[in-house]
PDB file of C-alpha atoms in Angstrom:
ATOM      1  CA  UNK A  16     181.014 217.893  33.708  1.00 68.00           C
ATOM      2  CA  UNK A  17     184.082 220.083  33.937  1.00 76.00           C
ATOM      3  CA  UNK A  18     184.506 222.339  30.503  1.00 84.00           C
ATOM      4  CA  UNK A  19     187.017 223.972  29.196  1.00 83.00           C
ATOM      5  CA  UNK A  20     188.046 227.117  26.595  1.00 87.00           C
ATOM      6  CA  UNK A  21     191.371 226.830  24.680  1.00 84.00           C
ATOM      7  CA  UNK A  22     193.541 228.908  26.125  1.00 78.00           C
ATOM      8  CA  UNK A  23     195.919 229.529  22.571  1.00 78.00           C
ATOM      9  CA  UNK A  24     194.858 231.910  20.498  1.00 83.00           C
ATOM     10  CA  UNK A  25     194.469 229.350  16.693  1.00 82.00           C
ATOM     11  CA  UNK A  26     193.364 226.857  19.282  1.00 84.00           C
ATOM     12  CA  UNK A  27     190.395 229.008  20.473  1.00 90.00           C
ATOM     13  CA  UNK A  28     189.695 229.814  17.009  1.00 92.00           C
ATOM     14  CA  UNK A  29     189.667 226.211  15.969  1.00 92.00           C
ATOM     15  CA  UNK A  30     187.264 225.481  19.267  1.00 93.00           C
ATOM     16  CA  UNK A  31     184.511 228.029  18.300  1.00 95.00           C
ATOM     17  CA  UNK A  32     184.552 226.858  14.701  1.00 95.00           C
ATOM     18  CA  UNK A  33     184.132 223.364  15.689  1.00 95.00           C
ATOM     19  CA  UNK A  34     181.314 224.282  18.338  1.00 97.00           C
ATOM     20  CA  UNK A  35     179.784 226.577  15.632  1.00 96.00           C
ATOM     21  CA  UNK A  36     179.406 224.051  12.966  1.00 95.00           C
ATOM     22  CA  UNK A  37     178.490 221.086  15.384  1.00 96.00           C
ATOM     23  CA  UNK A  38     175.981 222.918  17.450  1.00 96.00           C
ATOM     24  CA  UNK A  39     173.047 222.982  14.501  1.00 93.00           C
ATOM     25  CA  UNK A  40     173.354 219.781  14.936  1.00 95.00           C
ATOM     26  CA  UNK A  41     172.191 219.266  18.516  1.00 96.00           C
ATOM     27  CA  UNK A  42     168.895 221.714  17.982  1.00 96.00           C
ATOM     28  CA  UNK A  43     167.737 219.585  20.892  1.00 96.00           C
ATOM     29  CA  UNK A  44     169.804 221.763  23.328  1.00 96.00           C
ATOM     30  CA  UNK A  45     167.915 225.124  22.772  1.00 96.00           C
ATOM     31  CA  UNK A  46     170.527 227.540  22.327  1.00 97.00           C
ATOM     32  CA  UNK A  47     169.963 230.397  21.411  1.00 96.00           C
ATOM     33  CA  UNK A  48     170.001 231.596  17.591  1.00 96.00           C
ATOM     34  CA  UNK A  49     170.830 235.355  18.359  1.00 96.00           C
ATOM     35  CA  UNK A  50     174.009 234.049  20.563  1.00 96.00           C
ATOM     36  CA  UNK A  51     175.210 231.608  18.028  1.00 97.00           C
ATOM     37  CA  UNK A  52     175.220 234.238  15.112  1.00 96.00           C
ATOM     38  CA  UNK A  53     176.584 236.938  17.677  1.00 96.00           C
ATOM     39  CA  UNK A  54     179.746 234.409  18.296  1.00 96.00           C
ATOM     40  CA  UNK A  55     180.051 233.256  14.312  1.00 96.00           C
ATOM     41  CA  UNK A  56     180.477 237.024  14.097  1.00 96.00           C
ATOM     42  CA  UNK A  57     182.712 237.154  16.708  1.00 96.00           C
ATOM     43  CA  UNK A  58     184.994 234.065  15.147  1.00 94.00           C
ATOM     44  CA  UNK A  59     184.592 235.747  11.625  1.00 94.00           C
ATOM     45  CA  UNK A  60     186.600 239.062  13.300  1.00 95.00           C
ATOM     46  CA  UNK A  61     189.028 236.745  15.327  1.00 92.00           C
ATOM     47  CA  UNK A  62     190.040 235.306  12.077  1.00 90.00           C
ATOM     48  CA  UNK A  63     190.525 238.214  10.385  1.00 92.00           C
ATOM     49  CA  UNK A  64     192.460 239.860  13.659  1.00 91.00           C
ATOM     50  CA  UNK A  65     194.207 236.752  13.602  1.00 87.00           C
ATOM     51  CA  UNK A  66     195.395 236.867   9.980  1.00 86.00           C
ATOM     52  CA  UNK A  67     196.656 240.023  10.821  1.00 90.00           C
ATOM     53  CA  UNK A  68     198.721 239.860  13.641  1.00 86.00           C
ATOM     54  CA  UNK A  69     200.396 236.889  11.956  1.00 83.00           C
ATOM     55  CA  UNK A  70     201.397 239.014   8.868  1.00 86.00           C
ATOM     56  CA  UNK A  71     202.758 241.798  10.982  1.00 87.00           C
ATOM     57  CA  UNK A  72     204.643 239.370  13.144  1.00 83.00           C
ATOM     58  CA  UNK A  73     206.297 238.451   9.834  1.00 85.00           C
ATOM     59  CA  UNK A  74     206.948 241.846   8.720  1.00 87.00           C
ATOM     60  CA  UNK A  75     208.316 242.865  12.481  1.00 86.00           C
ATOM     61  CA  UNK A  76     210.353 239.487  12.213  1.00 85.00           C
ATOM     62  CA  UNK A  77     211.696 240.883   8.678  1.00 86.00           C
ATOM     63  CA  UNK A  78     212.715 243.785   9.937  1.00 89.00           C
ATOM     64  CA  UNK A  79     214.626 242.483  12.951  1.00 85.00           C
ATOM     65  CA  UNK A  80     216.373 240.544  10.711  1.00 85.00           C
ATOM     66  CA  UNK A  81     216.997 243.256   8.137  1.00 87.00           C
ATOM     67  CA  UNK A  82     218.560 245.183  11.424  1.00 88.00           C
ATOM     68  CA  UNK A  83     220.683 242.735  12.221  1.00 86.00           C
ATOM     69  CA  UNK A  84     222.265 242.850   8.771  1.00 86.00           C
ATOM     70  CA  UNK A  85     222.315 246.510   9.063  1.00 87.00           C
ATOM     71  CA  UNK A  86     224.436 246.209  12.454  1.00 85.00           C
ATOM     72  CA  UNK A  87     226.592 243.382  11.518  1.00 84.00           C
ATOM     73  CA  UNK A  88     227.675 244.254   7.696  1.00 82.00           C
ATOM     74  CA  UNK A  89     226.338 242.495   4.195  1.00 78.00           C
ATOM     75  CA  UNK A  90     224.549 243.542   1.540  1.00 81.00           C
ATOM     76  CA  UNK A  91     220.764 244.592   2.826  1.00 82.00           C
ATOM     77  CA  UNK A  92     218.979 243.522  -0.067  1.00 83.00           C
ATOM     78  CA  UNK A  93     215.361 244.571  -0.452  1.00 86.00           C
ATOM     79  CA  UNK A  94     213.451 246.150   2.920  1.00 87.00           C
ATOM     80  CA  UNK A  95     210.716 243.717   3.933  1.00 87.00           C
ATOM     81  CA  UNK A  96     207.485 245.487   2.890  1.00 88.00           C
ATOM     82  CA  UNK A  97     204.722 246.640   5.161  1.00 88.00           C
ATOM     83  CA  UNK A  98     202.231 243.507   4.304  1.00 86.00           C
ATOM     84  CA  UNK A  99     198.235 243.882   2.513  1.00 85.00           C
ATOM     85  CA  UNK A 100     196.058 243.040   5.468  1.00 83.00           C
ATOM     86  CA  UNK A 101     192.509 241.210   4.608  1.00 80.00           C
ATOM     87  CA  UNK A 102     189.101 242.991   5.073  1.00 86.00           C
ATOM     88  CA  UNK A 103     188.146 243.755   8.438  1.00 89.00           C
ATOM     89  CA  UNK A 104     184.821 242.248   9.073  1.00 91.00           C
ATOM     90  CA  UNK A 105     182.175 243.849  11.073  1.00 92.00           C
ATOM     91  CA  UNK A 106     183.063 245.259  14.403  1.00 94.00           C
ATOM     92  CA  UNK A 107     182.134 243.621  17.339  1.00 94.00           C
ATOM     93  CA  UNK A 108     181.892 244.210  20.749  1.00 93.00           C
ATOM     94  CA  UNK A 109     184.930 243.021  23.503  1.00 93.00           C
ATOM     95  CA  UNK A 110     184.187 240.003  25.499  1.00 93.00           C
ATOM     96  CA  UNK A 111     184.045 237.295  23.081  1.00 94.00           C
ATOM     97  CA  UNK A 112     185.661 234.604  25.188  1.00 94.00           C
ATOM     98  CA  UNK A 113     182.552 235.369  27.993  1.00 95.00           C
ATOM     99  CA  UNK A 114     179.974 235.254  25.195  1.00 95.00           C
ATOM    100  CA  UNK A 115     181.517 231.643  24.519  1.00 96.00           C
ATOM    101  CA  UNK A 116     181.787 230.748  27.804  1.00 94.00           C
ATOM    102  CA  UNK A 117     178.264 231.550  28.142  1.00 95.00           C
ATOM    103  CA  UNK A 118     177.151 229.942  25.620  1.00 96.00           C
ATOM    104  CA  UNK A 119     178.848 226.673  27.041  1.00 95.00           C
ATOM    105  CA  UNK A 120     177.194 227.076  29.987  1.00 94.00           C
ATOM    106  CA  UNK A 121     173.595 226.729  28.089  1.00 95.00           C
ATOM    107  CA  UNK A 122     174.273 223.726  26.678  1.00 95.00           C
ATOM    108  CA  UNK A 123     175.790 222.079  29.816  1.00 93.00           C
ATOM    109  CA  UNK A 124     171.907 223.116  31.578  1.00 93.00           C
ATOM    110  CA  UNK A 125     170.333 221.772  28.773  1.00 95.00           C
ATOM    111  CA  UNK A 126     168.562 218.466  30.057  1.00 94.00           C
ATOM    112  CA  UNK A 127     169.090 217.364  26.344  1.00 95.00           C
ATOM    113  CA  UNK A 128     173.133 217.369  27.568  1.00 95.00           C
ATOM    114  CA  UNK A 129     175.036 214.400  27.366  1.00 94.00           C
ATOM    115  CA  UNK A 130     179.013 213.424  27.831  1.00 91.00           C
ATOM    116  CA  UNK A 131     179.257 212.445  24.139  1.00 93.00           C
ATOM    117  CA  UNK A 132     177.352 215.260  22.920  1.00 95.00           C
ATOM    118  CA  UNK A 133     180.217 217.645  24.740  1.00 94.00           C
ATOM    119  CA  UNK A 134     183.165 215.759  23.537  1.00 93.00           C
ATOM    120  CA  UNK A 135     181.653 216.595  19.970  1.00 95.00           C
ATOM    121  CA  UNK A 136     181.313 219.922  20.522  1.00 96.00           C
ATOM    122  CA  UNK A 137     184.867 220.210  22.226  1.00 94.00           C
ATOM    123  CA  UNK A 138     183.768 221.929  25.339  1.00 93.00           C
ATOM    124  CA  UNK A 139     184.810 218.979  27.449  1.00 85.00           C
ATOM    125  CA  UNK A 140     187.838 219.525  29.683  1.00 67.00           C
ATOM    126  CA  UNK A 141     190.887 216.792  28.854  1.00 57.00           C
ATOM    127  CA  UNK A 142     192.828 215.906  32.592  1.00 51.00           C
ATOM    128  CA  UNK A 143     196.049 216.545  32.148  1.00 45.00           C
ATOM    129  CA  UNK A 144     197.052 215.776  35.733  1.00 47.00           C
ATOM    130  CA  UNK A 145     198.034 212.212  34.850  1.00 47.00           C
ATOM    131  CA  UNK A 146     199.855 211.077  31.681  1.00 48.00           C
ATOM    132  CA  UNK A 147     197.535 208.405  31.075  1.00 45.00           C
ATOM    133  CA  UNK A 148     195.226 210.710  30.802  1.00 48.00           C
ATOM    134  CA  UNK A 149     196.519 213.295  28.144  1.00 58.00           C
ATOM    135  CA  UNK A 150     195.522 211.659  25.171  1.00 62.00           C
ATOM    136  CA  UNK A 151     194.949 214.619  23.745  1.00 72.00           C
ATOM    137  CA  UNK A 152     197.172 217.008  25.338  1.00 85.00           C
ATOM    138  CA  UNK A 153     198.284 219.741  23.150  1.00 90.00           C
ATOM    139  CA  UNK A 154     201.753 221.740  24.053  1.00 92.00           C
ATOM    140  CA  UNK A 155     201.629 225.510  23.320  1.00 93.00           C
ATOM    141  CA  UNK A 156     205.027 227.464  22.940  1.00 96.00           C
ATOM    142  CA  UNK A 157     206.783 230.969  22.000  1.00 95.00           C
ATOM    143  CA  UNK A 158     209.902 231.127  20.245  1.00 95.00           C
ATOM    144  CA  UNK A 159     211.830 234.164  21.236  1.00 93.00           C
ATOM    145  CA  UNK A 160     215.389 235.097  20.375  1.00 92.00           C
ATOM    146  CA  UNK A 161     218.414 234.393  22.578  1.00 90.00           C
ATOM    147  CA  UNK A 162     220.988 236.354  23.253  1.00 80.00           C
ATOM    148  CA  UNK A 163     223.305 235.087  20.030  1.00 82.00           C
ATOM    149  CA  UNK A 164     220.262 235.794  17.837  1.00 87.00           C
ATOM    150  CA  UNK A 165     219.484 231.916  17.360  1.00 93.00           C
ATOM    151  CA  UNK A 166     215.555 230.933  18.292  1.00 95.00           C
ATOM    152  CA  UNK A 167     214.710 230.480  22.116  1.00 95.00           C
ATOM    153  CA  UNK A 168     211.841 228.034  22.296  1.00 96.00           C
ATOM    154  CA  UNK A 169     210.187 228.501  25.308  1.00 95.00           C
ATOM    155  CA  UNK A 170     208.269 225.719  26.728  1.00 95.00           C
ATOM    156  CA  UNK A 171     206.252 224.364  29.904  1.00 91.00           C
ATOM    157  CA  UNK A 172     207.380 221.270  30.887  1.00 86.00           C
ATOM    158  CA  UNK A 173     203.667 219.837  33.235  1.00 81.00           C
ATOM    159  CA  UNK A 174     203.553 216.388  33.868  1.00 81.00           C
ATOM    160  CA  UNK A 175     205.791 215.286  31.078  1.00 85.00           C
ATOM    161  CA  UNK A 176     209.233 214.573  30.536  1.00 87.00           C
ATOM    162  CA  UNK A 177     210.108 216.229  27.659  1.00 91.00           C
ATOM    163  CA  UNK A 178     209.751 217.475  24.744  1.00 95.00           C
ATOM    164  CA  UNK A 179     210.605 216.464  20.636  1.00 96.00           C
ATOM    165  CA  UNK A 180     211.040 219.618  18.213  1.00 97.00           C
ATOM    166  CA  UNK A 181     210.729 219.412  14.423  1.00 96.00           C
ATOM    167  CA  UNK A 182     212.094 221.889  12.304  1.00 96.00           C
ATOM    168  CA  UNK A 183     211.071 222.890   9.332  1.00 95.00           C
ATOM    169  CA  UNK A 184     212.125 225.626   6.494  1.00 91.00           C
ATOM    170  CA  UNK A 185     208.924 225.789   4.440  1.00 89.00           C
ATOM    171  CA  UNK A 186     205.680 225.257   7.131  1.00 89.00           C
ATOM    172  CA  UNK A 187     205.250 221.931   5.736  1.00 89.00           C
ATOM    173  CA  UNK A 188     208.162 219.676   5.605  1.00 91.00           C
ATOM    174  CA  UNK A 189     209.496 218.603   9.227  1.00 93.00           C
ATOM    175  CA  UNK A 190     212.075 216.813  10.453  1.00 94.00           C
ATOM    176  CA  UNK A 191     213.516 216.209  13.903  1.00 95.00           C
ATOM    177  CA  UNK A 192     215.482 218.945  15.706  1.00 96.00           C
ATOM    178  CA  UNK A 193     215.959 217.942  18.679  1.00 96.00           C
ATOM    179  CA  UNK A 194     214.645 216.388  21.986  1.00 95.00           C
ATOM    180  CA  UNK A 195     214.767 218.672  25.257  1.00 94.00           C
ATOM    181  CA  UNK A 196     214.542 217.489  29.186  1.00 91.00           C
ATOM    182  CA  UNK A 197     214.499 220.697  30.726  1.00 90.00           C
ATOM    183  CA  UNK A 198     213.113 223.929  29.138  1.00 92.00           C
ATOM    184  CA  UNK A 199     213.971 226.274  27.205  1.00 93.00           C
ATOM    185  CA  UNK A 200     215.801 225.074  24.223  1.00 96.00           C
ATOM    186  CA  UNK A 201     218.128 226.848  22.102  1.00 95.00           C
ATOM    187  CA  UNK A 202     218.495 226.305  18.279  1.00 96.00           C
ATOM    188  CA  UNK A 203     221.940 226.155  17.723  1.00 93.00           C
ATOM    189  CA  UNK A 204     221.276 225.562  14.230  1.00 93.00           C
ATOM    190  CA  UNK A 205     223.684 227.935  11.994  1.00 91.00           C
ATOM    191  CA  UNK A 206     222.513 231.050  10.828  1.00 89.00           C
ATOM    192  CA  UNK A 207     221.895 232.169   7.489  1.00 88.00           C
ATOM    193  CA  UNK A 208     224.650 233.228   5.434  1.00 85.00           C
ATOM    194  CA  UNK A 209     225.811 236.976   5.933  1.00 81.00           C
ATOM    195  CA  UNK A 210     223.320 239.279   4.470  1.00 79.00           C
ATOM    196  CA  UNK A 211     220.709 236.997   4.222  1.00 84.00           C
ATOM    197  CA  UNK A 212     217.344 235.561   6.005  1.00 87.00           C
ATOM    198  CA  UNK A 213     215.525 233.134   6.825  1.00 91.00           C
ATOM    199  CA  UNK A 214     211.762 231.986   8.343  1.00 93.00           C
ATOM    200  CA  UNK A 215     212.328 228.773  10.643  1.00 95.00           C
ATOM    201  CA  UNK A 216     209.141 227.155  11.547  1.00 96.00           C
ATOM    202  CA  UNK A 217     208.508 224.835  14.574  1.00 97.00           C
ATOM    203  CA  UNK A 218     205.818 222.430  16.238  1.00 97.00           C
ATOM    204  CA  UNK A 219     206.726 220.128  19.260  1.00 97.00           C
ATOM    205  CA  UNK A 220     204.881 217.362  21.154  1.00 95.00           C
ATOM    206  CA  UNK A 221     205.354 216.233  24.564  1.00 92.00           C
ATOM    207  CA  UNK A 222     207.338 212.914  25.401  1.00 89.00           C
ATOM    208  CA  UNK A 223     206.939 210.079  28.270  1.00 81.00           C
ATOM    209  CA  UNK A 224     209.204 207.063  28.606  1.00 75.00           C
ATOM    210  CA  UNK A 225     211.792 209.369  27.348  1.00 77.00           C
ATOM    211  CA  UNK A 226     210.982 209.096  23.315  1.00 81.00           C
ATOM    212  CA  UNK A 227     207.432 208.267  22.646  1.00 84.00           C
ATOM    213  CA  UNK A 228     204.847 210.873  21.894  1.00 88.00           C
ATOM    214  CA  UNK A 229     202.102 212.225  24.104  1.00 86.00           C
ATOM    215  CA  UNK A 230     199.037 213.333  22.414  1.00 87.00           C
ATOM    216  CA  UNK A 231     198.976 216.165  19.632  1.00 89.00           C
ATOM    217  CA  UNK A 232     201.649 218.167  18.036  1.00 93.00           C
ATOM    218  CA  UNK A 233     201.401 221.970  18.925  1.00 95.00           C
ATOM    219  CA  UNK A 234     200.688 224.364  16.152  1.00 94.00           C
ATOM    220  CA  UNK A 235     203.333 225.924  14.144  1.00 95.00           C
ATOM    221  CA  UNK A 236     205.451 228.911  15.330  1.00 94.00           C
ATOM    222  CA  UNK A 237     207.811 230.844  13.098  1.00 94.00           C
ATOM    223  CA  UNK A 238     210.991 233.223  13.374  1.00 94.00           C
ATOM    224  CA  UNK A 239     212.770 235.339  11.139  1.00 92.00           C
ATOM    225  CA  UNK A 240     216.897 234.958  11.557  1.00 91.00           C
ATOM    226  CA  UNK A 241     219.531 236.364  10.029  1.00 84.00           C
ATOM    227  CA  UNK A 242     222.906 235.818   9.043  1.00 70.00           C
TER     228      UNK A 242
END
């Protein structure tokens, strides 16, 4: 049985919670209560952490922006403010992807082990050699800035063919962008008005027989630009 840790950093998070909740289920596999509180700890400060870094990439995104308006002329408006970060839960210790790979590791010796019983707790590796076999792929990107100032999305293209990007102004509402062959791809999109900004959010999902989707879409990324 080949297993597997997500390697992106909302997908881990989403991985331990699922194995966390799931695994009371299974008390069959012995696992240990001391590691499973140790890693709900551990997901409880990765949340936090998480929540974090996303609000300062917003505010560092802000300010980019805000410099840009600075260089180029316009009215600056208000100054993005340094954002309210949540409570910081208790303070672990580093290592938490080992503890969870550990972790997997006693349940996959467990005689009480089956296939099914994996796939439910999500510790199952998905083969993503073969397209017929990535179901449940899941593309991961970064969205960087090009050279002009308009969003670089930065992509890897595997065993697919390509890739279709939705677009979205709000998080929630998407609609297509684009598809793209051959990575990276560059939102030509206009800018915002002089003196102004934006948030553009993104999710993409990997193409075969040139337009139908392959498995999941990736989770949202977002970037500040400005006019």
């Amino acid at each position: 049985m080949i297993t597997f840790v997500n390697k992106t950093e909302e997908g881990f998070q989403e991985q331990l919670d699922n194995f966390l909740t799931k695994a009371a289920s299974y008390p069959n596999l012995g696992l240990s209560a001391t590691k499973l509180t140790n890693l709900r700890k551990d997901w409880e400060l990765n949340r936090s952490l998480i929540q974090c870094t996303k609000s300062g990439m917003t505010y560092m995104n802000g300010i980019y922006a805000f410099k840009n308006i600075l260089r180029k002329g316009g009215n600056l408006g208000i100054m993005p403010t340094i954002p309210e970060l949540p409570p910081i839960p208790a303070i672990t210790n580093g290592g938490m992807e080992k503890r969870f790979r550990d972790i997997i590791q006693d349940a996959v010796r467990s005689p009480a082990m089956t296939l099914a019983i994996a796939k439910d707790l999500g510790i199952v590796a998905t083969d993503t050699s073969s397209k017929k076999n990535a179901v449940d792929v899941k593309p991961s990107f970064k969205i960087k800035y090009s050279s002009g100032g308009h969003p670089l999305i930065v992509w890897k293209k595997g065993p697919f063919e390509g890739i279709e990007i939705q677009k979205s102004n709000d998080g929630i509402n998407f609609s297509k962008l684009d598809r793209d062959y051959k990575p990276d791809y560059i939102d030509k999109s206009d800018l915002p008005a002089p003196a102004t900004a934006e948030v553009w959010f993104y999710r993409i999902i990997y193409l075969v027989n040139e337009t139908e989707h392959q498995g999941q879409w990736s989770d949202v990324q977002k970037i500040s630009v400005g006019g």
